[in-house]
Amino acid sequence: MSADGWSSVLVLGGIRSGKSAFAETLVAGAASVRYVATAVGGEDDPEWRARIETHQRRRPQSWTTEETGADPARLTAVLAEAKPDDTLLVDDLGGWVAALLDPAQQPNDDPATVTALAAAVRACAARVVLVSPEVGLSLVPTTPVGRAFADALGTANQALAGACDRVAFVVAGRPTWLKTGPDAPAIGTEPQAENDAAPLTVDAAAMHDAMTAHTPATGTPVLPQPEAQTQAPTQTQPPSAEDVVAAHRARTANAATDALHAPTMVLPLVATGTIIEAGMDLPLPDSDAGPDARDRLAGVDLPGGGLGALLEAVEFAAATQGTATPRAWGPVRVLLIDGRHGGGAAAGADVTDAARRADEAEAGEGALARLAATAEADIVVVRTPASGAMEDGPVLDAEAVDAALLQGWKLADAAAEAGRDVLVLGSCGVGTEAAAAAVLAATTGAEPVAVLPRVLVPGGFYDDAAWMVRCAAVRDAMHRIRQESRGAKDILAQLGGADLAVATGALLGAAARRMPVLLDGPLGIAAGLVARDLASQSRHWCLLPDAGTQALVRQGADVLGLTPVVQLGMDLGEGANALAVLPLLRSAIALAGALPVHPALLAGHDAAGPAELPGDEPDPAGSDEEQDFTEPEPAGPGPASV
């Protein structure tokens, strides 16, 4: 078992429940993942191939794919061959059961095969996440083969639920933990304990916390217990905000290393602001809307072959807006973060020049301001406190990290309140690239010298001596923290600094407000990696318009599962690349949402509206994606300052 308490997780869910996307978030932090696909058949079905390709596009390039195909025994062998440092994602067991029931596999001792698979999961040396459809909530199938499939899959789910350390059930994209560790809160019961009666007790302090807790996105209060089960309120002084924060931190002290021990948590709000801790529960984009938008585009009235690479942006917009016909983004807010890092990270940097660029953006001048004016974007310049030298010790203390995270959250919240549709992260600070390289190295194991950008000086020349000083600073910092905790806040305190903490808070705040974020540089990528470790859902609200020319951005984006929409190779400065591509993205999204169906496809149908297409056909069974297993079948101008 791993240090954080789990080696195997079974993720259950219905059709289009978001179970695959949730399972992918569980392994998102792994340096590499072996994706075990169980799909059988479908080679002659274009729609089925498109669905599989959608799954394939979501996988980072660092993942490898292994197909078990029509051989059910192959999955057991893959589990047995896995090494301790491997991470396996099996998606899904519906395909495995379909292959098991194939007449070509009969006669066969199916229960023994299921038992062998459960034993292989128990004995597997690697981390394993298995995805499986939950078919027990639907009607009993009307055909013998349908009933056989439902029975076999239900038996497999029960066996694997007993074999796995954790079991999650996903409904409408929201996970609930059915089985946790022995030291976890009682978020589920074992079958033998369901009939055990226990006296009802009420913890007044816990009830007060529950009644004052809210979700980050909706602010919906947790409902109190029925009146008959509660005591009349006493006239005591309510706990202070500081007491609530302290109590929450005490309850979640192990969240960074044992997040799977607890149910999906509710983000508490207190008088002093949001508590940003590991294990935060933020919303996810609509897992159906993106693929539906792609399917719809196959029939719209375009004279050519389609939108090409821009389809990535259309799917992203559809998912984040929750509709297959997304609208083009409106006003945009650019957060230009001006940070200062001390020590070797700032070698070769001109502090005066960095301050000049921030002042120009604030005054509506310079390249970033010009691009913002053409992209209906406003710029907020965020000047953060100076951070220390990473090679000498922590660059921030814990209180400063919390303050910077909260500042970033509030900046995203203010952008949403101002009616901005998209957030763009930009940077013009000193030493930020070295800090981002150190964060990437600490969180992914990347080699710093391979990802640290060279030091460009005016005139188009490179200062390689300054680059070597920066490399040495990152190297010494990595050596210094080699035995330190690598939690998200620890990384910010030891390496990231105030500017990265503000950017991380902004990413989390944007995800809480369901606001897309465009990343295009070292600061945004590093912030995305840290935000992922605080709330894994945050990365699904990020889009990479262009990866630029830096290896740091490309490698970090690959770990985050972000694919560049276009490959223009621009290097205009962080934030400017995204603004340059933004008009093109808007045009593609507007076309996708507004174009009508091709007239030839409407023959025999009533005239449809401009945004309508015939409904999707049900999914065939036996795939590595979401399936139906009832029965298997073959902003305005004027920058501001903070």
Short mmCIF file of C-alpha atoms in Angstrom, two decimals, residues 243-461:
data_model
loop_
_atom_site.label_atom_id
_atom_site.label_comp_id
_atom_site.label_asym_id
_atom_site.label_seq_id
_atom_site.Cartn_x
_atom_site.Cartn_y
_atom_site.Cartn_z
CA ASP A 243 -11.62 29.21 15.53
CA VAL A 244 -13.51 27.87 12.51
CA VAL A 245 -10.37 27.96 10.39
CA ALA A 246 -8.35 26.21 13.09
CA ALA A 247 -11.02 23.52 13.53
CA HIS A 248 -11.18 22.90 9.77
CA ARG A 249 -7.40 22.58 9.51
CA ALA A 250 -7.35 20.15 12.43
CA ARG A 251 -9.95 17.98 10.69
CA THR A 252 -8.04 18.01 7.38
CA ALA A 253 -4.49 17.82 8.70
CA ASN A 254 -3.74 14.69 6.65
CA ALA A 255 -5.64 15.72 3.52
CA ALA A 256 -2.49 16.31 1.47
CA THR A 257 -1.29 12.74 1.90
CA ASP A 258 -4.54 10.88 2.49
CA ALA A 259 -7.18 12.65 0.42
CA LEU A 260 -8.89 9.40 -0.54
CA HIS A 261 -9.67 8.61 3.10
CA ALA A 262 -12.38 11.25 3.21
CA PRO A 263 -15.60 11.89 1.28
CA THR A 264 -15.72 14.63 -1.29
CA MET A 265 -15.46 17.62 1.01
CA VAL A 266 -17.51 20.80 1.08
CA LEU A 267 -15.39 23.91 0.86
CA PRO A 268 -16.19 25.95 3.98
CA LEU A 269 -16.60 29.69 3.84
CA VAL A 270 -15.91 31.81 6.90
CA ALA A 271 -15.99 35.48 7.63
CA THR A 272 -12.37 35.96 6.61
CA GLY A 273 -12.68 34.17 3.25
CA THR A 274 -12.28 30.75 1.63
CA ILE A 275 -10.15 28.07 3.25
CA ILE A 276 -7.85 26.70 0.56
CA GLU A 277 -6.66 23.24 1.55
CA ALA A 278 -5.74 19.99 -0.21
CA GLY A 279 -8.75 17.89 -1.15
CA MET A 280 -10.98 20.80 -2.16
CA ASP A 281 -14.11 19.84 -4.06
CA LEU A 282 -14.58 22.05 -7.10
CA PRO A 283 -17.01 21.58 -10.00
CA LEU A 284 -16.13 19.77 -13.20
CA PRO A 285 -17.10 20.79 -16.74
CA ASP A 286 -19.94 18.91 -18.43
CA SER A 287 -18.46 15.60 -19.60
CA ASP A 288 -21.20 15.11 -22.23
CA ALA A 289 -21.32 18.56 -23.83
CA GLY A 290 -17.84 18.43 -25.38
CA PRO A 291 -18.30 15.12 -27.24
CA ASP A 292 -21.83 16.18 -28.19
CA ALA A 293 -20.46 19.37 -29.75
CA ARG A 294 -17.92 17.33 -31.73
CA ASP A 295 -20.65 14.97 -32.94
CA ARG A 296 -22.86 17.90 -33.92
CA LEU A 297 -20.14 19.51 -36.04
CA ALA A 298 -20.07 16.45 -38.27
CA GLY A 299 -23.41 17.57 -39.74
CA VAL A 300 -23.29 21.36 -39.81
CA ASP A 301 -23.33 23.34 -43.06
CA LEU A 302 -19.62 23.91 -43.69
CA PRO A 303 -18.24 24.04 -47.23
CA GLY A 304 -15.02 22.31 -46.19
CA GLY A 305 -13.87 19.48 -43.97
CA GLY A 306 -14.30 21.21 -40.62
CA LEU A 307 -12.45 23.26 -38.02
CA GLY A 308 -9.35 21.11 -37.77
CA ALA A 309 -7.27 21.70 -34.65
CA LEU A 310 -9.69 24.40 -33.47
CA LEU A 311 -12.17 21.66 -32.61
CA GLU A 312 -10.23 21.32 -29.34
CA ALA A 313 -11.31 24.84 -28.36
CA VAL A 314 -14.92 24.16 -29.38
CA GLU A 315 -15.09 21.03 -27.20
CA PHE A 316 -13.55 22.93 -24.29
CA ALA A 317 -16.03 25.81 -24.63
CA ALA A 318 -18.93 23.38 -24.89
CA ALA A 319 -17.87 21.47 -21.78
CA THR A 320 -17.27 24.59 -19.69
CA GLN A 321 -20.57 26.13 -20.80
CA GLY A 322 -22.53 22.88 -20.49
CA THR A 323 -24.03 22.97 -24.00
CA ALA A 324 -23.32 21.37 -27.37
CA THR A 325 -23.85 24.78 -29.02
CA PRO A 326 -21.42 27.07 -27.17
CA ARG A 327 -21.37 30.82 -27.61
CA ALA A 328 -18.22 32.78 -28.35
CA TRP A 329 -16.49 34.15 -25.26
CA GLY A 330 -17.25 37.73 -24.31
CA PRO A 331 -15.05 40.05 -22.24
CA VAL A 332 -11.76 38.67 -20.91
CA ARG A 333 -9.75 39.55 -17.81
CA VAL A 334 -5.93 39.37 -17.97
CA LEU A 335 -4.14 39.01 -14.64
CA LEU A 336 -0.60 40.29 -15.24
CA ILE A 337 1.35 39.14 -12.20
CA ASP A 338 4.52 41.08 -11.41
CA GLY A 339 6.58 39.09 -8.91
CA ARG A 340 10.13 39.33 -7.61
CA HIS A 341 12.38 36.39 -6.72
CA GLY A 342 15.70 36.78 -4.98
CA GLY A 343 18.99 34.90 -5.31
CA GLY A 344 20.13 33.04 -8.39
CA ALA A 345 16.62 32.75 -9.83
CA ALA A 346 16.86 36.42 -10.88
CA ALA A 347 20.29 36.15 -12.50
CA GLY A 348 20.47 38.19 -15.72
CA ALA A 349 17.07 39.83 -15.15
CA ASP A 350 16.55 43.59 -15.36
CA VAL A 351 14.26 44.62 -12.50
CA THR A 352 13.81 48.09 -14.00
CA ASP A 353 12.70 46.65 -17.34
CA ALA A 354 10.20 44.33 -15.65
CA ALA A 355 8.71 47.26 -13.74
CA ARG A 356 8.51 49.26 -16.98
CA ARG A 357 6.48 46.54 -18.68
CA ALA A 358 4.05 46.39 -15.77
CA ASP A 359 3.66 50.18 -15.84
CA GLU A 360 3.08 50.14 -19.61
CA ALA A 361 0.37 47.51 -19.33
CA GLU A 362 -1.25 49.51 -16.57
CA ALA A 363 -1.22 52.60 -18.77
CA GLY A 364 -2.64 50.76 -21.80
CA GLU A 365 0.67 50.71 -23.67
CA GLY A 366 3.02 48.00 -24.92
CA ALA A 367 2.46 44.72 -26.76
CA LEU A 368 0.19 43.12 -24.16
CA ALA A 369 -2.09 46.16 -23.93
CA ARG A 370 -2.38 46.40 -27.73
CA LEU A 371 -3.36 42.74 -27.99
CA ALA A 372 -5.81 43.17 -25.12
CA ALA A 373 -7.47 46.09 -26.91
CA THR A 374 -8.13 43.94 -29.99
CA ALA A 375 -9.33 40.96 -27.92
CA GLU A 376 -11.94 42.77 -25.78
CA ALA A 377 -9.81 42.22 -22.69
CA ASP A 378 -8.87 44.36 -19.73
CA ILE A 379 -5.65 44.04 -17.75
CA VAL A 380 -5.27 43.93 -13.98
CA VAL A 381 -1.65 44.33 -12.88
CA VAL A 382 -1.00 42.35 -9.68
CA ARG A 383 2.19 43.33 -7.84
CA THR A 384 3.11 40.63 -5.34
CA PRO A 385 5.53 40.80 -2.40
CA ALA A 386 9.14 39.79 -3.02
CA SER A 387 10.06 36.14 -2.50
CA GLY A 388 13.34 34.93 -1.03
CA ALA A 389 16.21 33.02 -2.59
CA MET A 390 15.14 29.41 -3.11
CA GLU A 391 18.67 28.08 -2.68
CA ASP A 392 18.98 29.56 0.82
CA GLY A 393 15.68 28.55 2.41
CA PRO A 394 11.89 28.83 2.10
CA VAL A 395 10.88 31.74 -0.15
CA LEU A 396 7.63 32.39 1.81
CA ASP A 397 6.24 31.52 5.22
CA ALA A 398 2.99 29.60 5.67
CA GLU A 399 0.92 32.69 6.46
CA ALA A 400 2.16 34.47 3.32
CA VAL A 401 1.26 31.43 1.20
CA ASP A 402 -2.30 31.40 2.57
CA ALA A 403 -2.64 35.15 2.00
CA ALA A 404 -1.39 34.92 -1.60
CA LEU A 405 -3.70 31.99 -2.41
CA LEU A 406 -6.66 33.88 -1.02
CA GLN A 407 -5.67 37.02 -2.97
CA GLY A 408 -5.65 35.03 -6.21
CA TRP A 409 -9.02 33.45 -5.39
CA LYS A 410 -10.52 36.90 -4.79
CA LEU A 411 -9.08 38.21 -8.07
CA ALA A 412 -10.83 35.41 -9.99
CA ASP A 413 -14.01 36.03 -8.04
CA ALA A 414 -13.84 39.74 -8.89
CA ALA A 415 -13.40 38.91 -12.58
CA ALA A 416 -16.52 36.72 -12.51
CA GLU A 417 -18.50 39.41 -10.71
CA ALA A 418 -17.37 41.93 -13.35
CA GLY A 419 -18.93 39.77 -16.08
CA ARG A 420 -15.71 38.41 -17.57
CA ASP A 421 -16.07 35.11 -19.42
CA VAL A 422 -12.43 34.00 -19.45
CA LEU A 423 -9.34 34.52 -17.31
CA VAL A 424 -5.86 34.80 -18.87
CA LEU A 425 -2.76 34.46 -16.69
CA GLY A 426 0.25 36.59 -17.63
CA SER A 427 3.60 37.34 -16.04
CA CYS A 428 6.23 40.07 -16.28
CA GLY A 429 8.14 39.32 -13.07
CA VAL A 430 11.77 38.64 -12.21
CA GLY A 431 12.91 35.07 -11.54
CA THR A 432 9.49 33.57 -12.26
CA GLU A 433 10.79 31.18 -14.93
CA ALA A 434 13.33 29.65 -12.54
CA ALA A 435 10.68 29.29 -9.84
CA ALA A 436 8.34 27.60 -12.34
CA ALA A 437 11.12 25.22 -13.43
CA ALA A 438 11.78 24.31 -9.79
CA VAL A 439 8.07 23.62 -9.22
CA LEU A 440 7.92 21.45 -12.33
CA ALA A 441 10.99 19.50 -11.19
CA ALA A 442 9.62 19.03 -7.69
CA THR A 443 6.15 17.89 -8.76
CA THR A 444 6.94 15.78 -11.84
CA GLY A 445 10.58 14.74 -11.49
CA ALA A 446 11.61 16.73 -14.57
CA GLU A 447 15.30 17.55 -15.03
CA PRO A 448 15.70 21.30 -14.32
CA VAL A 449 18.42 21.92 -16.91
CA ALA A 450 16.18 20.39 -19.58
CA VAL A 451 13.21 22.68 -18.90
CA LEU A 452 14.70 25.93 -17.57
CA PRO A 453 14.32 28.58 -20.33
CA ARG A 454 17.43 30.39 -21.54
CA VAL A 455 17.93 34.00 -20.45
CA LEU A 456 17.02 36.36 -23.30
CA VAL A 457 18.44 39.89 -23.18
CA PRO A 458 17.50 42.91 -25.34
CA GLY A 459 18.75 42.58 -28.90
CA GLY A 460 17.82 38.90 -29.26
CA PHE A 461 20.92 37.56 -27.49
#
